[in-house]
Coordinates of C-alpha atoms in Angstrom, one line a residue:
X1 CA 0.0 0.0 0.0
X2 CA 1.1 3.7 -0.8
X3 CA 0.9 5.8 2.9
X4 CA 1.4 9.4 3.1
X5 CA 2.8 10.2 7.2
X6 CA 1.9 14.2 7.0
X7 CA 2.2 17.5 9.6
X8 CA 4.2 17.0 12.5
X9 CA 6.6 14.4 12.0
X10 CA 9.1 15.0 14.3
X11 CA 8.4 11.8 15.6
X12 CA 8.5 9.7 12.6
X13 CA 11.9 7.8 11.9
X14 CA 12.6 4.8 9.1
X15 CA 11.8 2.5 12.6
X16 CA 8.6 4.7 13.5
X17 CA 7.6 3.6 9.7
X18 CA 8.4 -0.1 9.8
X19 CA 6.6 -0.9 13.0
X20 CA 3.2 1.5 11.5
X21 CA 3.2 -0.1 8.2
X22 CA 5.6 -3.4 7.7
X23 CA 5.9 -3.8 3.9
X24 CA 4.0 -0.6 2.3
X25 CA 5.8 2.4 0.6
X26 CA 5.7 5.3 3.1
X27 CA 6.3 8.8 2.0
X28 CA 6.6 11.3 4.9
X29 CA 6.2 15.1 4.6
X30 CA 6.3 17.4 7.8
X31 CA 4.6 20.4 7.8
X32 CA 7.7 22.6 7.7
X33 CA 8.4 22.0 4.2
X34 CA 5.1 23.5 3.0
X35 CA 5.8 27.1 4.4
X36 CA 6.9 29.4 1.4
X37 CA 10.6 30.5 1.6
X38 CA 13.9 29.1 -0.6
X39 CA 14.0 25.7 1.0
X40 CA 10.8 25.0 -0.7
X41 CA 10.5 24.7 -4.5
X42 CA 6.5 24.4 -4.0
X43 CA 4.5 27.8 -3.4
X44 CA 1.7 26.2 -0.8
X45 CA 0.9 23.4 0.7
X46 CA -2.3 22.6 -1.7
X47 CA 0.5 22.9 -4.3
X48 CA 2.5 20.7 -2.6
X49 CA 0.0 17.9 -1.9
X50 CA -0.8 18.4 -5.5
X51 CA 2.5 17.4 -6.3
X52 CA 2.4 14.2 -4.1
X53 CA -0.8 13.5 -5.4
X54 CA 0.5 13.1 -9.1
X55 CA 3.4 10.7 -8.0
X56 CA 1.8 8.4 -5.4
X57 CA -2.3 7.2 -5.2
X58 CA -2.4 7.3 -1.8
X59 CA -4.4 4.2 0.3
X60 CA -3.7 5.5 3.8
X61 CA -3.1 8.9 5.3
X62 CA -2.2 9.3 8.8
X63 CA -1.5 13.5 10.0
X64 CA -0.3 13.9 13.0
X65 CA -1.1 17.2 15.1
X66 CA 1.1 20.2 16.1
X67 CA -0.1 19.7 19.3
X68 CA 1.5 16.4 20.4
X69 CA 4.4 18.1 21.1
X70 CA 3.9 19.8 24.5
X71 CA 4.5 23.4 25.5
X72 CA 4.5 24.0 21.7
X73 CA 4.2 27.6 19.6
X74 CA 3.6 26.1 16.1
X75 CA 0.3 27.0 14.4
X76 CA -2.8 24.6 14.3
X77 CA -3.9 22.4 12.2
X78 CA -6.7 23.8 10.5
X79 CA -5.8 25.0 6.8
X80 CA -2.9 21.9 6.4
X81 CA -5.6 19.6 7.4
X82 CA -8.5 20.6 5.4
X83 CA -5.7 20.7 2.5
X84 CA -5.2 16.9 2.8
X85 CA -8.9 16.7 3.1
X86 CA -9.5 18.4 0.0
X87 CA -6.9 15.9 -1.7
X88 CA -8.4 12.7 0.2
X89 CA -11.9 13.6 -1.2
X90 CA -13.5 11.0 -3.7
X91 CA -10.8 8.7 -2.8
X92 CA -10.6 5.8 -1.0
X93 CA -8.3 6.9 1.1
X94 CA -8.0 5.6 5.1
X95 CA -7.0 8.8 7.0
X96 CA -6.1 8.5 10.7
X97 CA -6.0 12.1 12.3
X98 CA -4.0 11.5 15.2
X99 CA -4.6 14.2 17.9
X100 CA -3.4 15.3 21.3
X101 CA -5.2 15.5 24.7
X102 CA -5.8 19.7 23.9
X103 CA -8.6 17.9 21.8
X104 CA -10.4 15.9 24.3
X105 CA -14.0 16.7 25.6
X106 CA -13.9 18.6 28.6
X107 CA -9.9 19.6 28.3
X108 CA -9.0 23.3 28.7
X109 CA -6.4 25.4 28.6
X110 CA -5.5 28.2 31.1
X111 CA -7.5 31.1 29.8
X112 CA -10.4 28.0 29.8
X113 CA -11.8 26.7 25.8
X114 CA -9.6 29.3 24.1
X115 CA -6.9 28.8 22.6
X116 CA -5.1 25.7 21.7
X117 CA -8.4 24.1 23.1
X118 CA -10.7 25.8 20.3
X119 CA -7.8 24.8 17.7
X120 CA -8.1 21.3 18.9
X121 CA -11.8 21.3 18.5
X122 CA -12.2 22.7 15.5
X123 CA -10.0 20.3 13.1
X124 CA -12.1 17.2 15.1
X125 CA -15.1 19.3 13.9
X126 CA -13.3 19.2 10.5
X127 CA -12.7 15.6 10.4
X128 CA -16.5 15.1 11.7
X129 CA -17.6 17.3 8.8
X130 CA -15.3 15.6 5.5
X131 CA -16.1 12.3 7.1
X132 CA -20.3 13.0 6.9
X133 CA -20.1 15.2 3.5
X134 CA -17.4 13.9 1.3
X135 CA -17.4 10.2 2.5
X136 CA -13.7 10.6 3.9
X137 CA -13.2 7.3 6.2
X138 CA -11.9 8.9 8.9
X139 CA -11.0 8.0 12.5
X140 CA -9.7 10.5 15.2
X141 CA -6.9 8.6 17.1
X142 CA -6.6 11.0 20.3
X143 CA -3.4 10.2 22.3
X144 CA -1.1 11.6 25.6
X145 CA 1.9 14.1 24.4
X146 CA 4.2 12.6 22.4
X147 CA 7.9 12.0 23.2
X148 CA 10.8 10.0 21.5
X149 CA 13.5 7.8 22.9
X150 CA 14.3 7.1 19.2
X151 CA 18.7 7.8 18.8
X152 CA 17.9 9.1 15.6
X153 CA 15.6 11.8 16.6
X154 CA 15.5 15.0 17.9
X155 CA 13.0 15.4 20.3
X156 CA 10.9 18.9 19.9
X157 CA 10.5 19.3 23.3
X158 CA 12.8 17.0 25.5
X159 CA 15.8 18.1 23.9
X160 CA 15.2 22.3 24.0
X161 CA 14.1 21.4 27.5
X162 CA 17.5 19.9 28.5
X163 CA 19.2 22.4 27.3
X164 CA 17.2 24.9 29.2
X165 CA 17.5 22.9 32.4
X166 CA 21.9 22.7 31.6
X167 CA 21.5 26.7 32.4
X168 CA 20.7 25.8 36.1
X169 CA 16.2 27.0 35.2
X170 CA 13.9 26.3 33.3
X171 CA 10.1 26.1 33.0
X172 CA 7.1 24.1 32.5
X173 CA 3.7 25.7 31.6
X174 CA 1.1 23.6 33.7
X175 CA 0.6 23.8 37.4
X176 CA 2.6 21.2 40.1
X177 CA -0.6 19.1 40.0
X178 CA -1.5 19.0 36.6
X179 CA -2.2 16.5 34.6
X180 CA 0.6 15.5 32.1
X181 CA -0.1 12.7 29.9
X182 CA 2.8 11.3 28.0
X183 CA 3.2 8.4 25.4
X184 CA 6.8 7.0 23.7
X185 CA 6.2 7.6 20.1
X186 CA 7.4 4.0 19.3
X187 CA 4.5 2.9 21.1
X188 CA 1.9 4.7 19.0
X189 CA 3.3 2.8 15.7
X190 CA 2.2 -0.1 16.8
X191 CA -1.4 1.2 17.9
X192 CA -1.5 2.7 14.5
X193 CA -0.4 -0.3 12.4
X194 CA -3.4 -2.5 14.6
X195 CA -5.8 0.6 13.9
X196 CA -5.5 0.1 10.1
X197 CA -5.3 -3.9 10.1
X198 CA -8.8 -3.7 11.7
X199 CA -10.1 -0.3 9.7
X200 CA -13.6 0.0 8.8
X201 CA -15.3 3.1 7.4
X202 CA -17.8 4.1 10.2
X203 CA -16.0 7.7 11.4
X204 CA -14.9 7.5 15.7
X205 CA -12.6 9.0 18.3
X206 CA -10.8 6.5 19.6
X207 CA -9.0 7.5 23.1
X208 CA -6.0 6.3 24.4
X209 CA -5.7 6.2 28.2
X210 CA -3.4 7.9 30.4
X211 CA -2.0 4.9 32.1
X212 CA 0.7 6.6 34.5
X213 CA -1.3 9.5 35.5
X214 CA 1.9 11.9 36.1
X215 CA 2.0 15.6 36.6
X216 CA 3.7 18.6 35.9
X217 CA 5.2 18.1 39.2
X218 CA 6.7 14.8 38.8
X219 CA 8.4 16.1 35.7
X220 CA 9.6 18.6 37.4
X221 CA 11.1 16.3 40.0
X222 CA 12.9 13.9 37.4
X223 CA 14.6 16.8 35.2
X224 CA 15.7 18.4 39.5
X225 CA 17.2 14.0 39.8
X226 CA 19.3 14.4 36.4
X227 CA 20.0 17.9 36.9
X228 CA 21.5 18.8 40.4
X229 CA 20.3 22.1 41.8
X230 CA 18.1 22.9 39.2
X231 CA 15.4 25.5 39.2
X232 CA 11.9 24.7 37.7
X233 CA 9.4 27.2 37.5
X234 CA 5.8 26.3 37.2
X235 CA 3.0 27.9 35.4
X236 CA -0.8 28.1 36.5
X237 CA -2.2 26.1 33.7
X238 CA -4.8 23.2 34.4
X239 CA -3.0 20.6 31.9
X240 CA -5.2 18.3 30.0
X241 CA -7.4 15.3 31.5
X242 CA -7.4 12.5 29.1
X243 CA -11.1 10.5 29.0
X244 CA -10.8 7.7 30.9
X245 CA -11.2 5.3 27.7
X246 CA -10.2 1.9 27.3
X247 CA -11.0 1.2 23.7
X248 CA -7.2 0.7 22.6
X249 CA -6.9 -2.4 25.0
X250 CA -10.3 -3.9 24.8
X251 CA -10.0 -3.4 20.9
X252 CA -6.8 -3.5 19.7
X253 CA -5.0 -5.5 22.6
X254 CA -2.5 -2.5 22.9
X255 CA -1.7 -0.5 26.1
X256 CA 1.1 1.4 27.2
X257 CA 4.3 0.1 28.4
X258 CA 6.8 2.6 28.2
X259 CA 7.0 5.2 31.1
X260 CA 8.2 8.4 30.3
X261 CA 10.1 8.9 34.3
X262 CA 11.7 5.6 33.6
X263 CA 12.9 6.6 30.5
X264 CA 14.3 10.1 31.0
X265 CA 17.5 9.1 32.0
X266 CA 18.3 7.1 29.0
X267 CA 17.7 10.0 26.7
X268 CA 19.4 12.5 28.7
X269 CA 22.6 10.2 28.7
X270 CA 22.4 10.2 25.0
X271 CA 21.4 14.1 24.7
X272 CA 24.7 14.8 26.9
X273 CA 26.6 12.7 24.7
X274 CA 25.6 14.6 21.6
X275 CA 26.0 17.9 23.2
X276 CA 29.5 16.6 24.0
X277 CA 30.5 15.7 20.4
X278 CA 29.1 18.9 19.1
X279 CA 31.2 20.9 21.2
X280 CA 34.2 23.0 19.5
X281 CA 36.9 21.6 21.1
X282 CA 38.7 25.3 20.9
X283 CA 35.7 27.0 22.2
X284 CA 35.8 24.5 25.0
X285 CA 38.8 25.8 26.0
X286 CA 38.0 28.8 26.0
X287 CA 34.9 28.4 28.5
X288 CA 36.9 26.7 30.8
X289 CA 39.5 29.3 30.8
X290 CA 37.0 32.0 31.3
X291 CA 35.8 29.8 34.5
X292 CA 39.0 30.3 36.2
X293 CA 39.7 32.4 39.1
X294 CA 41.9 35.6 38.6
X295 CA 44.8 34.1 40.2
X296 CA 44.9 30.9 38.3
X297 CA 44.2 33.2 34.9
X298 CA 47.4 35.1 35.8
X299 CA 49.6 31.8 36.4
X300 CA 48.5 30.4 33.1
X301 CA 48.9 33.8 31.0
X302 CA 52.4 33.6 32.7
X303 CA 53.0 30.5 31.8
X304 CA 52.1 30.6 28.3
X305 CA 54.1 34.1 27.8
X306 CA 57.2 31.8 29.2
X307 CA 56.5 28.9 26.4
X308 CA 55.9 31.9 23.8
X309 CA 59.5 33.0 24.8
X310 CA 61.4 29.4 24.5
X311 CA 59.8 28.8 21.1
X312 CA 60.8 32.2 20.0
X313 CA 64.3 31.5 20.6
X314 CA 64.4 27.6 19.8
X315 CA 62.8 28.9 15.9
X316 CA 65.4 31.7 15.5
X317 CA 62.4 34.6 16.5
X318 CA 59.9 32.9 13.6
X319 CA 56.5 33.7 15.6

């Protein structure tokens, strides 16, 4: 089968692929590449869906929302999703919106159904509405906050946290005690390939519980663990309540395994050791001269004015 992985595919790898859809032809396109500047030989992302459109007949679709990623700034979903909409209708195409918890019945944000919260809403409204009046099948696949432990990823929002939290502070947008859902991305290929080898064409939300139940605070407390004397600040935000739906395991025999606080270490051990090989070995130098004390500064200036002044003599004065 031909699959098209769309919108925020941060989370996507050639692993993420095999596990979703063992033995199809996967093409995956992140949202990024649709915005109009010189990376981009395509104009908009109707354009560029048009483009795809002429090179692959598409049999399944899955988009994935902006707003797995938690604590994120990116746009909604709205105008990319009713683009592959557009190109899904009179097709039998499979499309699989997967959402996050901002989408969930109930949720709110701070400022209460504003917001990400209305964002949310609206593209499930969207899907609701392609799915009655064009015939889309379409399922809504609503899931925790996405993370990776995936080696040849980049986590969105682990990694820009770490490197916060390496500056002694750093901040986390919900309250101590709210609710902060989680799920390893790995896991969700699996739930996704299941989703599709059972499909039919009636249009659902399917839920996926929040197993571990952890909260702002608890995060809070893992990054203090790795990062000794650490500063987290903490926001007033009420976090988002997942519904407390069993579908996935009563259906699809899948439930969640991986736990996010178990897990931290291991991709903080491999962010460090990234960070360490990216490092310029001159300008690491050159911090740790610059965290010397005055005295220790002036023994090492000497010293280096003393080797200056052998070589110059050893080399005949040839600097």
């Amino acid at each position: 089968m031909e699959v098209l992985v769309v919108g925020n595919t941060a989370y996507v790898d050639d692993d993420f692929c095999a596990k979703a859809f063992p033995g199809d032809h996967v093409k995956v396109v992140a949202a990024a590449e649709a915005r109009r500047d010189e990376s981009s030989p395509h104009a908009s992302w109707k354009e560029l869906l048009q483009h795809l459109d002429q090179a692959y007949e598409f049999d399944r679709v899955v988009y994935l929302s902006n707003y797995l990623t938690p604590h994120t700034d990116s746009v909604g979903d709205i105008e990319l999703l009713r683009s592959v909409f557009r190109t899904c209708a009179g097709r039998r195409v499979q499309l699989l919106y997967v959402a996050g918890p901002a989408g969930a019945e109930g949720a709110a944000d701070a400022a209460g159904r504003t917001g990400k919260g209305i964002i949310a809403h609206a593209a499930n409204d969207l899907c609701r509405y392609y799915a009655a009046r064009e015939g889309v099948q379409t399922k809504i696949l609503r899931v925790p906050f996405l993370y990776t432990a995936s080696a040849a990823l980049e986590d969105p929002f682990l990694v820009p946290m770490f490197d916060a939290c390496s500056t002694g502070s750093a901040a986390l947008q919900g309250a101590q005690d709210a609710a902060f859902p989680l799920l390893c991305a790995e896991e969700l290929s699996v739930l996704v390939r299941r989703i599709f080898d059972s499909w039919n064409a009636n249009f659902e939300t399917l839920d996926v519980v929040d197993t571990f139940h952890h909260t702002v605070g608890e995060v809070g407390d893992a990054l203090k663990a790795l990062f000794p004397g650490l500063s987290v600040a903490y926001g007033d935000s009420a976090g988002y309540a997942l519904p407390a739906s069993d579908v996935a395991r009563v259906r699809y025999g899948w439930f969640q395994r991986y736990d996010l606080l178990r897990d931290l270490s291991t991709i903080q051990a491999r962010w460090d050791a990234g960070r360490a090989k990216k490092v310029n070995p001159l300008r690491a130098a050159i911090d740790r001269i610059q965290m010397r004390t005055l005295p220790v500064k002036c023994l090492e200036t000497a010293a280096a004015w003393v080797l200056f002044e052998v070589l110059e003599r050893l080399f005949s004065q040839s600097t």
